Amino acid sequence: MTLAIFACDPAQSRGRRYAQAPAPTRSEFQRDRDRIVHSTAFRRLVYKTQVFLNHEGDLFRTRLTHSLEVAQLGRSIARSLHLNEDLVEAIALAHDLGHTPFGHAGQDALNDCMRAYGGFEHNLQSLRVVDALEERYPEFDGLNLTFETREGILKHCAPVNARTLNDQEPGGVAQRFLDRTQPSLEAQLCNLADEIAYNAHDIDDGVRSGLITMALLEDVALFDNYRRQTLAEFPNLQDKSQGRRLLYETIRRMLSAQVYDVIDATREALTTAAPQSADEARQMRPLLQFGEEMRQQSKALKKFLFHQLYRHTQVISMTEKAQQVVHALFAAYLEKPAEMGEGFFAKAQASCNLPDPKGALARVVADFIAGMTDRFASREHERLTGQRLLV
Ligand code: MG
């Protein structure tokens, strides 16, 4: 497939931190994608919460199925816009690798625990996973991915963290947060695909859980337009015997509409801005975008999900328990690092010799907890406290 002039070209990659000979049959971005799929952190995504805790039901999204949906939507849009599909896939599959167990509740709790030591941020952690925490190669830590994939993984970064990262890797992936420039168009696309994916699948999971209803969704324009359209064509879908076909057809139409909207609005923006290279696109305003009406509708849907689902008392009550688990784990390992097991205990011991031993130990503990699946965290909590809060 031909790449657009503004797409990232693997032959022009800014390369890997440790130079490696090219692969005989794969481009550099394909190779990144393959390294991500074979990583330990990727396999853990299957047992990590997206919104609903993993044990609440077998059919809810997990971080893994969410990441696959982001990759599917991203690739589909990339192909239409002649952006680099392999790079989009690599970024999408890696974008949530740094997530803690128990979704946002886990991340908030860990951030709280780490407040005195620089905090915890999942985008930064995703980068840490691929740069440092995966131990699979004899010559280096991490997966040694290309600059372009790492740039896409680091979606947000607070200025203070950006400065630290930039000191370690001058002019590297954190530079853009200091310069306030954009990442590649492929990375911008992954951010939008992420949003499109979770807006749609959280409706599906929300209805499946019974926490939101089709009646409530009638207030959401983006959903209701396509629900009406579907019913006009297939009135029998009102019938109970039809199960969830009305929901699925509505979500399908909603997803397609958003994908086509992004493709049209972005094409227009690209035509006007006319970047002549991937680098020139990085210097411009964000070019991957919804049209104005869709942007508003997507925002309204997000707001609905925030109030009706993410803030639902049932979700909040699980959230509180999950936060208790993370706090208790953090305190326990900080006190007895040997409880983390060999590899992390060794890192904890090595942290004694670092300039800020307390902070370094806390970071080792945070890395250990962040890597846990929901069920491993619950079991560890029970083992260390004798209390069973979840599962
Ligand atoms: Mg995501």
Short mmCIF file of C-alpha atoms in Angstrom, two decimals, residues 111-294:
data_model
loop_
_atom_site.label_atom_id
_atom_site.label_comp_id
_atom_site.label_asym_id
_atom_site.label_seq_id
_atom_site.Cartn_x
_atom_site.Cartn_y
_atom_site.Cartn_z
CA ASN A 111 -0.65 7.73 42.22
CA ASP A 112 -1.72 8.57 45.75
CA CYS A 113 0.81 6.14 47.25
CA MET A 114 3.56 7.61 45.06
CA ARG A 115 2.72 11.26 45.70
CA ALA A 116 5.93 11.92 47.67
CA TYR A 117 8.03 10.11 45.04
CA GLY A 118 7.02 11.72 41.77
CA GLY A 119 3.55 10.16 41.39
CA PHE A 120 2.30 7.42 39.10
CA GLU A 121 0.95 8.02 35.62
CA HIS A 122 -0.15 5.19 33.34
CA ASN A 123 1.09 6.65 30.05
CA LEU A 124 4.52 7.11 31.50
CA GLN A 125 4.31 3.60 32.93
CA SER A 126 3.45 2.15 29.48
CA LEU A 127 6.69 3.70 28.22
CA ARG A 128 8.56 2.33 31.25
CA VAL A 129 7.25 -1.16 30.45
CA VAL A 130 8.59 -1.11 26.90
CA ASP A 131 11.79 0.80 27.78
CA ALA A 132 12.84 -0.83 31.02
CA LEU A 133 10.58 -3.36 32.70
CA GLU A 134 10.30 -6.11 30.10
CA GLU A 135 13.25 -8.46 30.56
CA ARG A 136 13.45 -10.57 27.42
CA TYR A 137 16.67 -9.69 25.63
CA PRO A 138 20.24 -10.52 26.56
CA GLU A 139 21.68 -7.15 25.49
CA PHE A 140 19.19 -4.62 26.89
CA ASP A 141 16.26 -3.97 29.19
CA GLY A 142 12.86 -3.39 27.64
CA LEU A 143 11.79 -4.12 24.08
CA ASN A 144 14.02 -1.55 22.37
CA LEU A 145 11.20 -0.16 20.21
CA THR A 146 11.55 2.55 17.59
CA PHE A 147 11.26 6.22 18.47
CA GLU A 148 7.93 6.47 16.59
CA THR A 149 6.22 3.70 18.56
CA ARG A 150 7.55 5.05 21.87
CA GLU A 151 6.46 8.56 20.90
CA GLY A 152 2.91 7.27 20.38
CA ILE A 153 2.89 5.34 23.66
CA LEU A 154 3.74 8.47 25.64
CA LYS A 155 0.38 10.11 25.05
CA HIS A 156 0.46 12.52 28.00
CA CYS A 157 3.28 13.61 30.21
CA ALA A 158 3.34 16.25 32.95
CA PRO A 159 6.00 18.94 32.36
CA VAL A 160 7.99 17.86 35.44
CA ASN A 161 8.19 14.27 34.15
CA ALA A 162 8.93 15.49 30.64
CA ARG A 163 11.95 17.41 31.94
CA THR A 164 13.28 14.35 33.79
CA LEU A 165 12.77 12.12 30.75
CA ASN A 166 14.38 14.66 28.49
CA ASP A 167 17.46 14.80 30.74
CA GLN A 168 17.82 11.02 30.34
CA GLU A 169 17.14 11.11 26.59
CA PRO A 170 17.88 14.61 25.25
CA GLY A 171 15.65 15.48 22.30
CA GLY A 172 13.80 12.18 22.71
CA VAL A 173 10.15 11.28 23.16
CA ALA A 174 9.54 13.86 25.91
CA GLN A 175 10.83 16.83 23.90
CA ARG A 176 7.44 17.52 22.35
CA PHE A 177 5.84 18.18 25.74
CA LEU A 178 8.40 20.92 26.34
CA ASP A 179 8.08 22.30 22.79
CA ARG A 180 4.29 21.83 22.75
CA THR A 181 4.34 20.15 19.38
CA GLN A 182 2.29 17.11 18.27
CA PRO A 183 3.23 13.46 17.93
CA SER A 184 3.02 11.74 14.53
CA LEU A 185 -0.33 11.55 12.77
CA GLU A 186 -0.35 7.81 13.52
CA ALA A 187 -0.09 8.57 17.25
CA GLN A 188 -2.82 11.21 16.99
CA LEU A 189 -4.99 8.62 15.28
CA CYS A 190 -4.52 6.13 18.11
CA ASN A 191 -5.79 8.69 20.62
CA LEU A 192 -8.99 9.17 18.64
CA ALA A 193 -9.41 5.44 18.01
CA ASP A 194 -9.06 4.88 21.76
CA GLU A 195 -11.87 7.33 22.43
CA ILE A 196 -14.14 5.89 19.72
CA ALA A 197 -13.52 2.37 21.04
CA TYR A 198 -14.26 2.99 24.69
CA ASN A 199 -17.28 5.22 24.07
CA ALA A 200 -18.85 2.38 22.10
CA HIS A 201 -17.82 -0.59 24.20
CA ASP A 202 -18.66 1.08 27.48
CA ILE A 203 -22.23 1.50 26.23
CA ASP A 204 -22.30 -2.21 25.40
CA ASP A 205 -20.77 -3.26 28.72
CA GLY A 206 -22.89 -0.75 30.62
CA VAL A 207 -26.12 -2.20 29.19
CA ARG A 208 -24.86 -5.75 29.70
CA SER A 209 -24.24 -4.98 33.36
CA GLY A 210 -27.69 -3.43 33.77
CA LEU A 211 -26.19 -0.19 35.10
CA ILE A 212 -27.39 1.76 32.06
CA THR A 213 -30.51 1.08 30.03
CA MET A 214 -31.67 1.62 26.48
CA ALA A 215 -34.21 4.12 27.86
CA LEU A 216 -31.46 6.21 29.48
CA LEU A 217 -29.48 6.16 26.24
CA GLU A 218 -32.34 7.92 24.43
CA ASP A 219 -30.93 11.14 25.92
CA VAL A 220 -27.65 10.68 24.08
CA ALA A 221 -27.95 12.15 20.59
CA LEU A 222 -25.13 10.14 19.04
CA PHE A 223 -26.73 6.90 20.17
CA ASP A 224 -30.35 7.84 19.71
CA ASN A 225 -29.99 8.97 16.07
CA TYR A 226 -28.79 5.53 15.08
CA ARG A 227 -31.25 3.73 17.33
CA ARG A 228 -34.13 5.50 15.55
CA GLN A 229 -32.59 4.91 12.14
CA THR A 230 -32.21 1.20 12.94
CA LEU A 231 -35.78 0.89 14.21
CA ALA A 232 -37.15 2.65 11.13
CA GLU A 233 -35.52 -0.05 9.01
CA PHE A 234 -36.07 -2.99 11.36
CA PRO A 235 -39.15 -2.27 13.54
CA ASN A 236 -39.19 -5.87 14.79
CA LEU A 237 -35.99 -5.22 16.77
CA GLN A 238 -38.22 -3.69 19.48
CA ASP A 239 -39.36 -7.23 20.15
CA LYS A 240 -37.87 -8.88 23.25
CA SER A 241 -37.20 -12.07 21.28
CA GLN A 242 -34.61 -10.11 19.29
CA GLY A 243 -32.32 -9.85 22.31
CA ARG A 244 -29.60 -7.22 21.98
CA ARG A 245 -29.65 -6.90 18.19
CA LEU A 246 -30.99 -3.35 18.40
CA LEU A 247 -28.14 -2.35 20.72
CA TYR A 248 -25.49 -3.97 18.54
CA GLU A 249 -26.83 -2.54 15.29
CA THR A 250 -27.02 0.93 16.88
CA ILE A 251 -23.44 0.69 18.16
CA ARG A 252 -22.27 -0.62 14.78
CA ARG A 253 -23.80 2.35 12.97
CA MET A 254 -22.47 4.75 15.57
CA LEU A 255 -18.95 3.36 15.19
CA SER A 256 -19.06 3.53 11.40
CA ALA A 257 -20.35 7.09 11.49
CA GLN A 258 -17.49 8.16 13.76
CA VAL A 259 -14.89 6.41 11.62
CA TYR A 260 -16.20 8.04 8.41
CA ASP A 261 -16.44 11.39 10.18
CA VAL A 262 -12.80 11.22 11.31
CA ILE A 263 -11.68 10.22 7.82
CA ASP A 264 -13.60 13.08 6.15
CA ALA A 265 -12.67 15.77 8.69
CA THR A 266 -9.02 14.71 8.74
CA ARG A 267 -8.77 14.58 4.95
CA GLU A 268 -10.05 18.12 4.84
CA ALA A 269 -7.62 19.28 7.53
CA LEU A 270 -4.73 17.57 5.74
CA THR A 271 -5.65 19.18 2.44
CA THR A 272 -5.72 22.65 4.03
CA ALA A 273 -2.59 22.25 6.15
CA ALA A 274 -0.76 20.28 3.43
CA PRO A 275 2.14 18.89 5.52
CA GLN A 276 4.97 17.77 3.26
CA SER A 277 6.45 15.25 5.66
CA ALA A 278 5.71 13.41 8.91
CA ASP A 279 7.94 15.88 10.71
CA GLU A 280 6.15 18.88 9.29
CA ALA A 281 2.83 17.42 10.51
CA ARG A 282 4.31 17.25 14.02
CA GLN A 283 4.86 21.02 13.96
CA MET A 284 1.23 21.76 13.04
CA ARG A 285 -1.93 21.79 15.13
CA PRO A 286 -3.48 18.34 15.71
CA LEU A 287 -4.77 17.23 12.31
CA LEU A 288 -6.52 13.99 13.20
CA GLN A 289 -9.98 15.11 14.20
CA PHE A 290 -13.74 14.73 14.28
CA GLY A 291 -15.91 17.21 12.44
CA GLU A 292 -17.36 19.83 14.80
CA GLU A 293 -20.80 18.22 15.19
CA MET A 294 -19.39 14.77 15.87
#
